[in-house]
Amino acid sequence: MALIVQKYGGTSVGTIDRIRNVAARVKRTRDEGNQVAAVVSAMSGITDKLIGMAKEFGENPSEREMDVLLATGEQQSIALVSLALHELGVPALSVTGRQAGITTTGSHTRGRIDAIDPQFMKRSLEAGNALVVAGFQGITPDGLIHTLGRGGSDLTAIAVAAAVGADVCQILTDVDGVYTCDPRIVPNARKLPEISYDEMLELASSGAKVMQSRSVEFAKKYGVVFEVRSSLNDNPGTMVLEEHPDMENVVIRGVSIERSQARVTITGIPDEPGMSAKILCALGDAEINIDMIISNIASDGMARHSFTMHSNDLGKAQAALKPVLAEISGESKIETEAGIAKLSCVGIGMRSHSGVAATMFKALGEAGINIGMISTSEIKIAVTVDETRIEDAARAVHDAFELDKAPA
Amino acid sequence: MALIVQKYGGTSVGTIDRIRNVAARVKRTRDEGNQVAAVVSAMSGITDKLIGMAKEFGENPSEREMDVLLATGEQQSIALVSLALHELGVPALSVTGRQAGITTTGSHTRGRIDAIDPQFMKRSLEAGNALVVAGFQGITPDGLIHTLGRGGSDLTAIAVAAAVGADVCQILTDVDGVYTCDPRIVPNARKLPEISYDEMLELASSGAKVMQSRSVEFAKKYGVVFEVRSSLNDNPGTMVLEEHPDMENVVIRGVSIERSQARVTITGIPDEPGMSAKILCALGDAEINIDMIISNIASDGMARHSFTMHSNDLGKAQAALKPVLAEISGESKIETEAGIAKLSCVGIGMRSHSGVAATMFKALGEAGINIGMISTSEIKIAVTVDETRIEDAARAVHDAFELDKAPA
């Protein structure tokens, strides 16, 4: 008998009929001889509706009160899914974030899970119940309701799995698993049977929409094996786990793309300590996430920094940089470029294989695609290209590494 | 500076605009130099919508899960009212039943307040906040969410007022106060400036819709002075408090009516100990509330019991009584009458004045209205009449006691 945590997103519980489907799946999993704790999100649409009501009272509603308001969405779901399980004759209990023993830190609406006391859940599972746990929420040490922000329900599922000692955590979603690339762009993309935490992390931070980085990090930290699979069918999905020797011996696991990027280049910066920090702090203070960072010294002996960000942030970035550059030097200039996209190749095999960058750049070159910036990590090579060519670029690189073919 | 608890029902927070009105009223009360804790219900309609969703999964949903589901209604209200207060520049905090320290006993969906630990509320008030407290909810000693059933928000308000030591508890509702009779029936009914707990209790249990008995009982037990007043205007309402010597020296405080009553009479019961108990237990087990009870001995030496109940319960009562009567005696028979209504005259002055019944019966007789059953308490005389004549009866009795005139 295995102990399985299943996570169902807002679409999966979006209507009465879909809630019935969730209940049927939980029952099936139990009938196969397993214990089940289902972590559920709010019914799709509810959260947006509540946010809409809150915004009637001002554009920046108190985050403490937003937590109180938004946590009701999941609380409704857990009660309804429990009732649907009762209808099928399954003993089921709803479990709020508080009852799940989830304590949090961080600011309101963006909580981080600090600890879980799983006693209530363990006792209730041992008593023969299916549990239906509210995703996305916990309580602060002061006893206030605290939500976990975007992707919070995935995080809850991983954390609950760690706390109750689950054998596996199934993330049930609207995709079949993790693919070598988005199948809407690369039609011969292949579903991966397994992928390592590190690869999943790099893909998540490179635009793959399946899961947020922090949930993957949490799973890696606590060794929670999880599976990304479809809530609509019973096909096996993709197992995400620590890398192991039997893992498919490939160089590149997958390719991801991220659109709507922009580049900012600052020239004419004195080559002195602390200059980069000043620039990056100004962007951080303006809450701009920057992604690729490249620095070097130009022929005039001055430093030159380039970074990428979402193109929506470009105006904000220019405004934030203006006073800093005025302070640094009369020589420094900002140059910007929007309309670019990022292509990333990810794979733990890169560590032991050479020539990956060469293969990638050759494929892009043969497709007539110009490379802008390049940045690398131990298991990733990322480049920027013109946004109009990003799909061609993805297909060319996917082909070059023969990602459509299962490795021998 | 006074500490005022205000209770707003579901209609008062039923739309965004009405929530704004509630916030404005709380602000006005604070601007007059008071501390305020507002107890709010769920937005009108939400509770019924949630019940409707739950019933999709069966007619008798788990009451534990209904509590989890329904408590979200008030949780949404407290957040939204707090945000509306912030919009007006008022520092405000939402307070769930749990944060209010309300612990409960009793079965799910019908909780009773057992105790309140007001520390969090007291601290938050002292810090200068307006509090917005969720009505209708608390937690069980096991930490489960527990709702208080019908009228639960009034009960919360009274209990919060007792716990924080409020100077007054204002029950803001869609009526202006407590009247000598329902003004829709008796157009010259007069709003009472004050009424004693005992009178309010008798009126509540006699069909006056303003408040449920248990909230009044709670207020009496803890000496909470409360005021029933309109949420739509600033008119003074009716103060409900312990009787005192200066209270208007009147015989009858008010007249209430209750429609859709039915009478069940059982004849031919052996005049032996335990017979009445058997009959009443059978009705109690069937969850039928009986109201007036009259027993006497008929000319044949057998006992004869009559009682009234809501006419909706008549069929259930006959079914419940059948086996009991078969067991008691072959002689016993059930006779039923629907289409009756109850008229009650209530007043603490009855204790010291004689002739009240005579005045009441004379008025009914002159109006040509036949009296069915009669029952009395220390401060109430109740009679049943044909339902078609109940409004005439109310007007005749109201006139006979000159309740439209303020006492000298």
JSON list of N, CA and C in Angstrom, two decimals, chain A residues 45-59 61 66 69-70 136, chain B residues 80 83:
[
{"chain": "A", "resi": 45, "resn": "GLY", "atom": "N", "xyz": [-11.56, 30.71, -11.57]},
{"chain": "A", "resi": 45, "resn": "GLY", "atom": "CA", "xyz": [-12.42, 31.89, -11.68]},
{"chain": "A", "resi": 45, "resn": "GLY", "atom": "C", "xyz": [-12.73, 32.54, -10.35]},
{"chain": "A", "resi": 46, "resn": "ILE", "atom": "N", "xyz": [-12.78, 31.73, -9.28]},
{"chain": "A", "resi": 46, "resn": "ILE", "atom": "CA", "xyz": [-13.15, 32.29, -7.97]},
{"chain": "A", "resi": 46, "resn": "ILE", "atom": "C", "xyz": [-12.13, 33.33, -7.52]},
{"chain": "A", "resi": 47, "resn": "THR", "atom": "N", "xyz": [-10.86, 32.97, -7.63]},
{"chain": "A", "resi": 47, "resn": "THR", "atom": "CA", "xyz": [-9.82, 33.87, -7.14]},
{"chain": "A", "resi": 47, "resn": "THR", "atom": "C", "xyz": [-9.89, 35.21, -7.87]},
{"chain": "A", "resi": 48, "resn": "ASP", "atom": "N", "xyz": [-10.04, 35.16, -9.19]},
{"chain": "A", "resi": 48, "resn": "ASP", "atom": "CA", "xyz": [-10.12, 36.41, -9.94]},
{"chain": "A", "resi": 48, "resn": "ASP", "atom": "C", "xyz": [-11.35, 37.22, -9.53]},
{"chain": "A", "resi": 49, "resn": "LYS", "atom": "N", "xyz": [-12.45, 36.51, -9.26]},
{"chain": "A", "resi": 49, "resn": "LYS", "atom": "CA", "xyz": [-13.68, 37.20, -8.86]},
{"chain": "A", "resi": 49, "resn": "LYS", "atom": "C", "xyz": [-13.46, 37.91, -7.51]},
{"chain": "A", "resi": 50, "resn": "LEU", "atom": "N", "xyz": [-12.81, 37.22, -6.59]},
{"chain": "A", "resi": 50, "resn": "LEU", "atom": "CA", "xyz": [-12.57, 37.82, -5.28]},
{"chain": "A", "resi": 50, "resn": "LEU", "atom": "C", "xyz": [-11.62, 39.01, -5.40]},
{"chain": "A", "resi": 51, "resn": "ILE", "atom": "N", "xyz": [-10.60, 38.86, -6.22]},
{"chain": "A", "resi": 51, "resn": "ILE", "atom": "CA", "xyz": [-9.67, 39.98, -6.42]},
{"chain": "A", "resi": 51, "resn": "ILE", "atom": "C", "xyz": [-10.42, 41.18, -7.00]},
{"chain": "A", "resi": 52, "resn": "GLY", "atom": "N", "xyz": [-11.32, 40.89, -7.95]},
{"chain": "A", "resi": 52, "resn": "GLY", "atom": "CA", "xyz": [-12.11, 41.96, -8.56]},
{"chain": "A", "resi": 52, "resn": "GLY", "atom": "C", "xyz": [-12.94, 42.71, -7.52]},
{"chain": "A", "resi": 53, "resn": "MET", "atom": "N", "xyz": [-13.55, 41.96, -6.60]},
{"chain": "A", "resi": 53, "resn": "MET", "atom": "CA", "xyz": [-14.35, 42.61, -5.56]},
{"chain": "A", "resi": 53, "resn": "MET", "atom": "C", "xyz": [-13.46, 43.45, -4.65]},
{"chain": "A", "resi": 54, "resn": "ALA", "atom": "N", "xyz": [-12.32, 42.90, -4.29]},
{"chain": "A", "resi": 54, "resn": "ALA", "atom": "CA", "xyz": [-11.40, 43.62, -3.40]},
{"chain": "A", "resi": 54, "resn": "ALA", "atom": "C", "xyz": [-10.96, 44.93, -4.04]},
{"chain": "A", "resi": 55, "resn": "LYS", "atom": "N", "xyz": [-10.70, 44.88, -5.36]},
{"chain": "A", "resi": 55, "resn": "LYS", "atom": "CA", "xyz": [-10.18, 46.08, -6.03]},
{"chain": "A", "resi": 55, "resn": "LYS", "atom": "C", "xyz": [-11.22, 47.19, -6.14]},
{"chain": "A", "resi": 56, "resn": "GLU", "atom": "N", "xyz": [-12.49, 46.85, -5.88]},
{"chain": "A", "resi": 56, "resn": "GLU", "atom": "CA", "xyz": [-13.50, 47.91, -5.80]},
{"chain": "A", "resi": 56, "resn": "GLU", "atom": "C", "xyz": [-13.15, 48.90, -4.69]},
{"chain": "A", "resi": 57, "resn": "PHE", "atom": "N", "xyz": [-12.38, 48.45, -3.73]},
{"chain": "A", "resi": 57, "resn": "PHE", "atom": "CA", "xyz": [-12.05, 49.31, -2.58]},
{"chain": "A", "resi": 57, "resn": "PHE", "atom": "C", "xyz": [-10.65, 49.89, -2.68]},
{"chain": "A", "resi": 58, "resn": "GLY", "atom": "N", "xyz": [-10.11, 49.93, -3.90]},
{"chain": "A", "resi": 58, "resn": "GLY", "atom": "CA", "xyz": [-8.80, 50.53, -4.08]},
{"chain": "A", "resi": 58, "resn": "GLY", "atom": "C", "xyz": [-7.87, 49.58, -4.80]},
{"chain": "A", "resi": 59, "resn": "GLU", "atom": "N", "xyz": [-6.92, 50.16, -5.51]},
{"chain": "A", "resi": 59, "resn": "GLU", "atom": "CA", "xyz": [-6.03, 49.38, -6.36]},
{"chain": "A", "resi": 59, "resn": "GLU", "atom": "C", "xyz": [-5.02, 48.55, -5.56]},
{"chain": "A", "resi": 61, "resn": "PRO", "atom": "N", "xyz": [-5.20, 46.80, -2.33]},
{"chain": "A", "resi": 61, "resn": "PRO", "atom": "CA", "xyz": [-5.85, 46.33, -1.10]},
{"chain": "A", "resi": 61, "resn": "PRO", "atom": "C", "xyz": [-4.83, 45.73, -0.13]},
{"chain": "A", "resi": 66, "resn": "MET", "atom": "N", "xyz": [-6.28, 40.50, 1.84]},
{"chain": "A", "resi": 66, "resn": "MET", "atom": "CA", "xyz": [-6.36, 39.68, 0.63]},
{"chain": "A", "resi": 66, "resn": "MET", "atom": "C", "xyz": [-6.16, 38.20, 0.99]},
{"chain": "A", "resi": 69, "resn": "LEU", "atom": "N", "xyz": [-9.33, 36.90, 2.40]},
{"chain": "A", "resi": 69, "resn": "LEU", "atom": "CA", "xyz": [-10.33, 36.78, 1.34]},
{"chain": "A", "resi": 69, "resn": "LEU", "atom": "C", "xyz": [-10.03, 35.59, 0.42]},
{"chain": "A", "resi": 70, "resn": "LEU", "atom": "N", "xyz": [-8.80, 35.53, -0.08]},
{"chain": "A", "resi": 70, "resn": "LEU", "atom": "CA", "xyz": [-8.48, 34.52, -1.10]},
{"chain": "A", "resi": 70, "resn": "LEU", "atom": "C", "xyz": [-8.46, 33.11, -0.53]},
{"chain": "A", "resi": 136, "resn": "PHE", "atom": "N", "xyz": [-2.17, 26.29, -1.20]},
{"chain": "A", "resi": 136, "resn": "PHE", "atom": "CA", "xyz": [-2.02, 27.74, -1.35]},
{"chain": "A", "resi": 136, "resn": "PHE", "atom": "C", "xyz": [-2.10, 28.48, -0.03]},
{"chain": "B", "resi": 80, "resn": "LEU", "atom": "N", "xyz": [-13.70, 42.03, 3.03]},
{"chain": "B", "resi": 80, "resn": "LEU", "atom": "CA", "xyz": [-14.20, 43.12, 2.17]},
{"chain": "B", "resi": 80, "resn": "LEU", "atom": "C", "xyz": [-14.57, 44.35, 3.00]},
{"chain": "B", "resi": 83, "resn": "LEU", "atom": "N", "xyz": [-11.44, 46.09, 3.93]},
{"chain": "B", "resi": 83, "resn": "LEU", "atom": "CA", "xyz": [-10.88, 46.85, 2.81]},
{"chain": "B", "resi": 83, "resn": "LEU", "atom": "C", "xyz": [-11.68, 48.14, 2.59]}
]
